[in-house]
């Protein structure tokens, strides 16, 4: 699976949008971009994933660049409860020997401030 | 659905002891996996299974054994505990051959003295 690079930490004001970047310049054509977060030592929580089109769900939006070498997770109105470590993960789906494996990096610690 | 459950929540072992961390899921998921998380670090994959009777190694398999006799259960065995195995252990499961969203359990906090 391709490696990802994320900034180690970011701050965001409560109520503002939080934009978390991720670089994955070696991503392959069959690899998806996944985002998970981990709130204070709890089990990681799935947020969103996408292949090449932008995706949105009730939690967040995922913007993937046209060349797929980077992406941005957007939390539109951050709250204090969004303070967590956010992990960007690239992985293949069916047809790959790495199917199913999540390889976690260090992630970005997002601190939402009042 | 209870989702993914793990027992125990906390455990203290002495060096050399063995024990089994339990993981169960009630979502009929094919794919299950074990991760460990050391303080201030991301999660690292220990072992995983793509279905009953099938297991494989992850990034850090040494010192751990797994088996998958049923779809629901995926226990992790520590053969001879070492202080380096002090960590938080997370179990996860997903359907669609592991391709979908992974659901994580609450974790087992293990200390080896």
Coordinates of C-alpha atoms in Angstrom, one line a residue:
Chain A
X1 CA 0.0 0.0 0.0
X2 CA 1.1 3.5 -0.7
X3 CA 2.5 5.6 2.2
X4 CA 0.9 8.8 3.4
X5 CA 2.2 12.0 4.9
X6 CA 0.3 14.2 7.3
X7 CA 1.2 17.1 9.4
X8 CA 1.7 16.0 13.0
X9 CA -0.7 18.6 14.5
X10 CA -3.2 21.3 13.7
X11 CA -5.5 23.7 15.6
X12 CA -8.9 24.8 14.6
X13 CA -11.4 27.2 16.2
X14 CA -14.7 25.8 17.3
X15 CA -17.4 26.3 14.6
X16 CA -14.9 26.8 11.8
X17 CA -14.1 24.3 9.1
X18 CA -11.1 22.0 9.8
X19 CA -9.1 21.1 6.7
X20 CA -6.8 18.2 7.2
X21 CA -4.3 17.5 4.4
X22 CA -2.8 14.2 3.3
X23 CA -0.1 13.5 0.7
X24 CA -0.1 10.1 -1.0
X25 CA 2.0 10.6 -4.1
X26 CA 2.7 6.9 -4.8
X27 CA -1.0 5.9 -4.7
X28 CA -1.9 3.2 -7.2
X29 CA -4.9 3.1 -9.5
X30 CA -6.7 0.5 -7.4
X31 CA -6.1 2.1 -4.0
X32 CA -8.7 4.1 -2.1
X33 CA -8.1 6.9 0.4
X34 CA -9.6 6.2 3.9
X35 CA -9.9 8.4 6.9
X36 CA -10.2 7.3 10.4
X37 CA -10.0 9.1 13.7
X38 CA -9.2 8.1 17.3
X39 CA -10.6 10.0 20.2
X40 CA -8.5 9.8 23.3
X41 CA -7.4 6.1 23.2
X42 CA -10.7 4.8 22.1
X43 CA -10.9 2.4 19.1
X44 CA -10.5 4.2 15.8
X45 CA -13.6 5.3 14.1
X46 CA -14.2 5.2 10.3
X47 CA -15.0 8.6 8.8
X48 CA -15.1 8.4 5.0
X49 CA -13.3 6.9 2.0
X50 CA -13.0 7.6 -1.7
X51 CA -11.3 6.6 -4.9
X52 CA -11.2 9.7 -7.2
X53 CA -14.4 11.6 -6.8
X54 CA -15.1 13.9 -4.0
X55 CA -17.2 12.3 -1.3
X56 CA -19.5 13.6 1.5
X57 CA -21.3 12.0 4.3
X58 CA -22.9 13.2 7.6
X59 CA -19.5 13.5 9.3
X60 CA -17.2 15.0 6.7
X61 CA -16.2 15.7 3.1
X62 CA -13.2 14.2 1.2
X63 CA -11.6 16.2 -1.6
X64 CA -9.2 14.2 -3.7
X65 CA -7.0 16.0 -6.3
X66 CA -7.4 15.1 -9.9
X67 CA -4.0 13.4 -10.0
X68 CA -5.0 11.6 -6.7
X69 CA -1.6 12.4 -5.1
X70 CA -3.2 14.3 -2.3
X71 CA -6.5 14.7 -0.5
X72 CA -8.1 16.9 2.2
X73 CA -10.6 15.9 4.9
X74 CA -13.0 18.6 5.7
X75 CA -15.0 18.8 9.0
X76 CA -17.3 21.7 8.1
X77 CA -18.2 22.9 11.5
X78 CA -15.6 21.6 14.0
X79 CA -16.7 21.1 17.6
X80 CA -14.7 20.3 20.7
X81 CA -15.7 16.7 20.4
X82 CA -13.8 16.5 17.1
X83 CA -10.5 16.8 18.9
X84 CA -8.8 13.6 18.0
X85 CA -6.0 12.0 16.0
X86 CA -6.9 11.7 12.3
X87 CA -5.4 9.0 10.2
X88 CA -5.2 9.1 6.4
X89 CA -4.8 5.6 5.0
X90 CA -4.4 4.3 1.5
X91 CA -5.3 0.7 0.7
X92 CA -6.5 -1.5 -2.1
X93 CA -9.7 -3.4 -2.2
X94 CA -10.4 -6.7 -3.8
X95 CA -7.8 -8.2 -6.0
X96 CA -4.8 -7.1 -4.0
X97 CA -2.7 -9.2 -1.6
X98 CA -3.1 -6.3 0.9
X99 CA -6.8 -6.4 0.8
X100 CA -8.3 -5.4 4.2
X101 CA -5.1 -4.3 5.8
X102 CA -5.0 -0.9 7.4
X103 CA -1.5 0.5 7.7
X104 CA -1.6 3.4 10.2
X105 CA 0.9 6.2 10.2
X106 CA 1.3 8.8 12.9
X107 CA -1.8 10.8 11.9
X108 CA -2.6 14.4 12.6
X109 CA -3.6 15.5 16.1
X110 CA -6.4 18.0 15.6
X111 CA -7.1 20.3 18.6
X112 CA -10.4 22.2 18.4
X113 CA -10.2 25.3 20.6
X114 CA -13.2 27.3 22.0
Chain B
X1 CA -25.8 -5.5 17.5
X2 CA -23.0 -5.4 20.1
X3 CA -20.5 -4.7 17.4
X4 CA -16.9 -5.7 18.3
X5 CA -16.4 -6.7 21.9
X6 CA -13.1 -7.3 23.6
X7 CA -12.2 -8.9 27.0
X8 CA -10.7 -8.1 29.3
X9 CA -10.5 -4.3 29.3
X10 CA -7.4 -4.3 31.5
X11 CA -4.8 -6.9 32.3
X12 CA -1.5 -7.1 34.2
X13 CA 0.8 -10.0 33.5
X14 CA 4.2 -11.0 34.8
X15 CA 7.0 -11.6 32.4
X16 CA 6.7 -15.2 31.0
X17 CA 3.0 -15.6 31.6
X18 CA 0.7 -16.5 28.8
X19 CA -2.8 -15.3 28.2
X20 CA -5.5 -15.0 25.5
X21 CA -7.2 -11.7 24.6
X22 CA -10.7 -12.3 23.4
X23 CA -12.4 -10.6 20.4
X24 CA -15.9 -11.3 19.1
X25 CA -18.2 -9.7 16.6
X26 CA -21.8 -10.2 15.8
X27 CA -22.0 -8.6 12.4
X28 CA -21.1 -11.8 10.4
X29 CA -18.0 -10.1 9.1
X30 CA -15.4 -12.1 7.2
X31 CA -12.4 -10.0 8.0
X32 CA -11.0 -9.6 11.5
X33 CA -7.7 -8.2 12.6
X34 CA -5.6 -7.4 15.7
X35 CA -3.6 -4.2 16.2
X36 CA -1.4 -2.9 19.0
X37 CA -0.9 0.7 19.9
X38 CA 2.1 1.8 21.9
X39 CA 2.0 5.2 23.7
X40 CA 2.0 8.1 21.3
X41 CA 2.2 5.9 18.3
X42 CA -0.2 4.8 15.5
X43 CA -1.7 1.3 15.3
X44 CA 0.4 -1.6 14.0
X45 CA -1.2 -4.7 12.5
X46 CA -0.3 -8.0 14.4
X47 CA -2.4 -10.7 12.6
X48 CA -5.5 -10.8 10.5
X49 CA -8.0 -13.3 9.1
X50 CA -10.0 -13.2 5.9
X51 CA -12.4 -16.0 7.1
X52 CA -12.8 -18.9 9.4
X53 CA -9.7 -21.2 9.2
X54 CA -7.6 -18.6 7.4
X55 CA -5.1 -16.4 9.2
X56 CA -2.0 -14.4 8.2
X57 CA 0.7 -12.3 9.7
X58 CA 0.7 -8.5 9.8
X59 CA 3.6 -6.1 10.6
X60 CA 4.5 -7.2 14.1
X61 CA 3.4 -10.9 14.5
X62 CA 6.3 -12.2 16.7
X63 CA 5.2 -13.4 20.2
X64 CA 1.6 -13.7 19.2
X65 CA -0.6 -16.5 17.9
X66 CA -4.1 -16.4 16.4
X67 CA -6.7 -18.9 15.3
X68 CA -10.1 -18.5 13.6
X69 CA -12.3 -21.4 14.2
X70 CA -15.6 -19.5 13.9
X71 CA -16.7 -16.4 12.0
X72 CA -17.5 -14.6 15.2
X73 CA -14.3 -15.1 17.3
X74 CA -10.7 -14.2 16.8
X75 CA -8.6 -14.7 19.9
X76 CA -5.1 -13.4 20.3
X77 CA -2.7 -15.5 22.4
X78 CA 0.5 -14.1 24.0
X79 CA 2.8 -17.1 24.3
X80 CA 5.3 -15.8 26.9
X81 CA 4.6 -12.2 27.8
X82 CA 7.4 -9.6 27.7
X83 CA 7.5 -6.0 28.9
X84 CA 7.8 -5.0 25.2
X85 CA 4.3 -6.3 24.7
X86 CA 2.9 -3.6 27.1
X87 CA 0.4 -1.9 24.9
X88 CA -3.2 -1.3 24.0
X89 CA -4.6 -4.0 21.8
X90 CA -7.5 -3.3 19.4
X91 CA -9.5 -5.9 17.5
X92 CA -11.3 -4.9 14.3
X93 CA -13.7 -6.5 11.8
X94 CA -15.2 -5.7 8.4
X95 CA -17.3 -7.3 5.7
X96 CA -16.9 -7.5 2.0
X97 CA -13.6 -9.3 2.3
X98 CA -12.1 -6.6 4.4
X99 CA -12.8 -3.9 1.8
X100 CA -15.4 -2.0 3.7
X101 CA -15.4 0.1 6.8
X102 CA -13.6 -1.5 9.7
X103 CA -15.2 -1.5 13.1
X104 CA -12.9 -1.4 16.1
X105 CA -13.4 -2.7 19.6
X106 CA -12.8 -0.6 22.7
X107 CA -9.4 -2.1 23.3
X108 CA -7.5 -4.2 26.0
X109 CA -4.9 -2.3 28.0
X110 CA -2.1 -4.8 28.8
X111 CA 0.8 -4.2 31.2
X112 CA 3.6 -6.7 31.5
X113 CA 5.9 -6.3 34.5

